[in-house]
Amino acid sequence: MKVAIIGSGYVGLVAAACFAELGNDVICVDNDAAKLAALQAGCTPIHEQYLPELLARHRGTRLAFSASVTDAVRASAVVFIAVGTPPAESGEADLSYVEAVAHDIAQGLNGYKVIIEKSTVPVYTCEWIRRVITMNTPQAFDVVSNPEFLREGTAVRDFFYPDRIVVGADSPRAAEVLRRLYAPLTSGAYYQAAMVARPEGARVPPPLVVTDSNSAELIKHASNAFLAMKISFINAVANLCDAVGADVQQVREGIGLDLRIGRSFFNPGLGYGGSCFPKDLLAFRAVARESGYDFGLLTEVIKINQEQRRLFIKKIRSALWTLRGKRLGVLGLAFKGGTDDIRESPAMEIVKALVGESCDVCVYDPAATANARACLGDSVRYANTPYEAATGAHALLILTDWDEFSGLDFAQLAAVMKHRLIIDGRNLYDPSTVAASGFMYYSIGRPVAQPEPRLSTVPAARPSTPQGAEHTAQARPEEVSAPQG
Ligand code: UGA
């Protein structure tokens, strides 16, 4: 099928590459000349697994880039709108880009086409697009909502292995076009030679759910809001665990084994960030408000999320006493592992707060350093490895759940750090393992783990004294790394 995709951000570019992989001829449009030139020259502007390979495979054959919406629309049977919907001051999504694109699409219509809304938008957006196009052209067309559920970092995998494909079509003709477009996935044919291995538990072939367009738009917002609610819920439980001395990992396991609840998206941490959840929750709440419904639950979800970062700073303070002048190694700046995206990143907010408290901060991130540097400038130091970030530090903070950070070499850290203290905002470690390596370990919703005094510090011959008392009394303070200023 001939496909036009307007907007080459995360959603548009991944969709363009993946639809090309499914055998379609795709034109990807963007009005950012520098970005287009980079894409045409073979660059991949975002850090996304499998995307460089897909772009290299299809660029110049099934995948072209263009600055002209009208030309792309003329050449295509389906047109995806995948432009940004940033939040306005009120929290509502700013739909001016979508409206402008709808105008341009109308200019290019030269026969029946299906216009597919893929940006995350409030309910009734399809109706508005329909109205704008109708006012600007006599040509026949349909508007469909086809929300995406891709996660940054695993977007290509999520495209090929979705839990479901939602098609919000108000006409059978348009629904049929979308069914054909997704047939390689829904028939299972694509999986015979898929470039991305099937993830554990993936639903293959995925179900395609046809709804009306208003319902599809709500499905997208409600899905993100529900996931954000799960995260805020477990973070609130973690805070309670901190207060009563319980272990949130055990509590999570006990709750999550209930199949009705489940364990996914139930990891406590620093709260959700990124370009989607924070913005979408505000937009969803604004949609509800505008429709006369006060969705107060969302306000609480947002409040818990914001508080989570503040509580983490408090935890750092409780571990270090005073912050001014403390040297801190920071692992992670991206809003989550696997991406270079720092938008609404809890890590960035925490780093800025620590700089504001006059801490000497040295940061390391496997992919997001360039983006962070543009924002943090020389207010922090930048390291090339986790160990460089930790060198001379009073404490090491883990702020992003990169895989690389769950396999740190504690002996190497101990050799370079000033104090053996780790404050983990992502619960990447088993506390007893860290403590056994001689570190004091703070995490989220779990008791602080203290290192045992090391046997080597105990004088050999004095067997009459009770062992526990002996160890405590004889351990040299520097061996157990008391976290002082
Ligand atoms: C999210 C949704 O997961 C996608 O389904 C959706 O398509 C996308 O938004 C969108 O609307 O475009 P994304 O923002 O890429 O995807 O990231 P997630 O993996 O959902 O993570 C969001 C935030 O929640 C991250 O900061 C992450 O660290 C945090 N998180 C996630 C937790 O704190 N705990 C968890 O258990 C899971």
XYZ file of C-alpha atoms in Angstrom, residues 241-477:
237
model
C 6.761 0.610 53.302
C 9.504 3.139 54.037
C 7.422 4.533 56.873
C 6.652 1.167 58.513
C 9.880 -0.685 57.677
C 8.331 -3.154 55.217
C 9.852 -4.281 51.913
C 7.998 -3.046 48.828
C 9.514 -5.736 46.592
C 7.907 -8.399 48.748
C 4.661 -6.466 48.929
C 4.674 -5.952 45.148
C 5.252 -9.643 44.572
C 2.415 -10.546 46.899
C 0.020 -8.133 45.220
C 1.204 -8.656 41.645
C 0.825 -12.430 41.685
C -2.901 -11.806 41.656
C -3.530 -12.183 37.928
C -6.169 -9.478 38.087
C -3.484 -7.017 39.153
C -0.268 -8.306 37.556
C 3.331 -7.282 38.108
C 4.056 -5.262 35.000
C 4.194 -1.487 35.263
C 4.248 -1.998 38.982
C 7.875 -1.121 39.727
C 8.420 1.543 42.346
C 10.990 4.201 41.557
C 11.304 7.920 41.004
C 7.917 8.297 39.345
C 7.040 8.251 35.675
C 8.554 10.730 33.221
C 8.931 11.015 29.469
C 7.062 12.824 26.757
C 3.839 10.830 27.152
C 2.512 10.036 30.627
C 2.957 13.476 32.235
C 1.491 15.280 29.227
C -1.253 12.744 28.548
C -2.515 12.726 32.121
C -2.882 16.497 32.100
C -4.611 16.353 28.727
C -6.942 13.539 29.788
C -7.899 15.387 32.964
C -8.548 18.529 30.897
C -10.730 16.546 28.448
C -12.756 15.174 31.343
C -13.084 18.594 32.947
C -14.214 20.146 29.699
C -16.828 17.436 29.315
C -18.160 18.228 32.795
C -16.531 15.321 34.655
C -14.048 15.926 37.460
C -11.590 13.001 37.151
C -10.063 13.668 40.584
C -8.225 10.333 40.623
C -5.875 11.670 37.953
C -5.026 14.652 40.157
C -3.877 12.268 42.894
C -1.855 10.181 40.425
C -0.057 13.331 39.269
C 0.483 14.529 42.845
C 2.020 11.238 43.986
C 4.269 11.288 40.933
C 5.566 14.777 41.603
C 6.095 14.020 45.272
C 8.207 10.970 44.464
C 11.135 13.094 43.277
C 10.955 15.329 46.320
C 10.948 12.294 48.626
C 14.046 10.958 46.899
C 15.925 14.191 47.580
C 14.816 13.834 51.187
C 16.243 10.306 51.181
C 19.562 11.591 49.853
C 19.578 14.174 52.596
C 18.831 11.585 55.249
C 21.749 9.490 53.976
C 24.225 12.373 53.732
C 22.938 14.765 56.402
C 23.926 18.001 54.637
C 24.177 18.431 50.872
C 26.254 21.551 50.302
C 29.622 20.655 48.787
C 28.924 16.907 48.724
C 30.392 15.123 45.768
C 27.797 12.904 44.098
C 28.147 10.421 41.267
C 24.948 10.139 39.215
C 24.127 7.146 37.036
C 21.378 7.884 34.531
C 19.824 11.006 33.042
C 17.288 9.567 30.564
C 13.690 9.250 31.773
C 14.105 5.476 31.576
C 16.669 2.972 30.317
C 17.067 2.292 26.610
C 16.496 5.838 25.389
C 18.365 9.140 25.041
C 15.191 11.068 25.869
C 15.406 13.387 28.889
C 11.979 14.999 28.565
C 10.278 15.151 31.981
C 13.038 12.903 33.271
C 12.951 12.448 37.061
C 16.740 12.063 36.896
C 17.181 15.500 35.344
C 14.919 17.115 37.906
C 16.834 15.487 40.756
C 20.217 16.502 39.294
C 19.034 20.108 38.930
C 17.794 20.122 42.527
C 21.155 18.778 43.762
C 23.046 21.402 41.782
C 20.706 23.955 43.376
C 21.819 22.609 46.772
C 25.468 23.296 45.783
C 26.429 19.652 45.355
C 29.355 18.757 43.125
C 27.671 16.389 40.674
C 29.331 14.112 38.120
C 26.896 12.396 35.734
C 27.038 9.386 33.446
C 24.424 8.095 31.005
C 25.053 5.602 28.187
C 22.973 7.565 25.646
C 21.459 10.768 26.999
C 24.576 12.790 27.834
C 24.450 14.988 24.729
C 20.806 15.894 25.344
C 21.478 16.497 29.039
C 24.527 18.655 28.312
C 22.366 21.011 26.259
C 20.259 21.549 29.345
C 22.700 21.250 32.273
C 25.673 22.944 30.601
C 28.676 23.114 32.897
C 26.662 23.006 36.109
C 27.745 19.343 36.405
C 30.753 17.277 35.354
C 30.377 14.546 32.729
C 31.891 11.082 32.988
C 32.527 8.413 30.366
C 31.942 5.443 32.650
C 29.981 4.736 35.834
C 33.288 4.377 37.696
C 34.507 7.769 36.538
C 31.234 9.288 37.799
C 31.731 7.534 41.140
C 35.331 8.658 41.612
C 35.758 10.601 44.836
C 31.999 10.556 45.497
C 30.391 10.675 48.923
C 27.523 8.725 47.378
C 26.520 7.113 44.085
C 22.953 7.764 42.928
C 21.191 5.435 40.471
C 18.500 7.445 38.719
C 17.738 5.536 35.490
C 17.094 1.828 35.025
C 19.707 1.134 32.350
C 20.675 -2.572 32.179
C 24.307 -1.486 32.453
C 23.680 -0.198 35.979
C 22.424 -3.501 37.351
C 25.799 -5.191 36.920
C 28.194 -2.744 38.562
C 31.515 -4.001 39.880
C 31.337 -3.131 43.580
C 35.026 -3.752 44.178
C 35.867 -1.225 41.470
C 33.389 1.254 42.950
C 34.780 0.745 46.443
C 38.260 1.462 45.126
C 37.314 4.854 43.664
C 34.577 6.223 45.939
C 35.178 8.381 48.979
C 32.393 6.625 50.900
C 30.712 3.331 50.137
C 27.187 4.573 49.829
C 24.686 3.841 47.061
C 21.271 5.483 46.851
C 19.225 3.644 44.254
C 16.071 5.276 42.897
C 15.249 2.269 40.718
C 15.665 -0.694 43.082
C 18.119 -2.393 40.735
C 19.796 -4.472 43.448
C 19.058 -6.946 46.157
C 19.947 -4.947 49.293
C 21.738 -7.844 50.995
C 24.027 -8.332 47.977
C 25.053 -4.687 48.013
C 25.568 -4.705 51.754
C 27.628 -7.890 51.476
C 29.897 -5.983 49.092
C 30.608 -3.497 51.855
C 28.225 -0.723 50.783
C 25.481 1.024 52.639
C 22.461 0.855 50.339
C 19.355 3.030 50.271
C 16.552 2.176 47.848
C 12.839 2.827 47.410
C 10.402 1.255 49.887
C 12.967 -1.056 51.458
C 14.918 -0.811 54.704
C 18.410 0.634 54.453
C 20.962 -2.188 54.037
C 24.050 -1.851 56.179
C 27.268 -3.674 55.437
C 28.363 -6.273 57.944
C 31.673 -5.428 59.572
C 34.255 -7.403 57.652
C 35.803 -10.469 59.288
C 39.251 -9.388 58.222
C 38.949 -6.424 60.573
C 38.509 -8.647 63.633
C 41.623 -9.578 65.525
C 42.157 -13.337 65.312
C 42.640 -14.448 68.914
C 40.011 -13.479 71.534
C 37.491 -16.306 71.270
C 35.810 -15.734 74.634
C 33.988 -12.549 73.568
C 30.552 -13.032 71.941
C 31.124 -12.846 68.176
C 28.540 -10.245 67.230
C 29.814 -7.833 69.861
C 33.381 -8.498 68.849
C 32.718 -7.711 65.195
C 30.910 -4.529 65.951
C 33.430 -3.335 68.434
C 36.477 -4.133 66.341
C 35.431 -3.088 62.858
C 37.418 -0.125 61.634
C 35.090 2.744 60.670
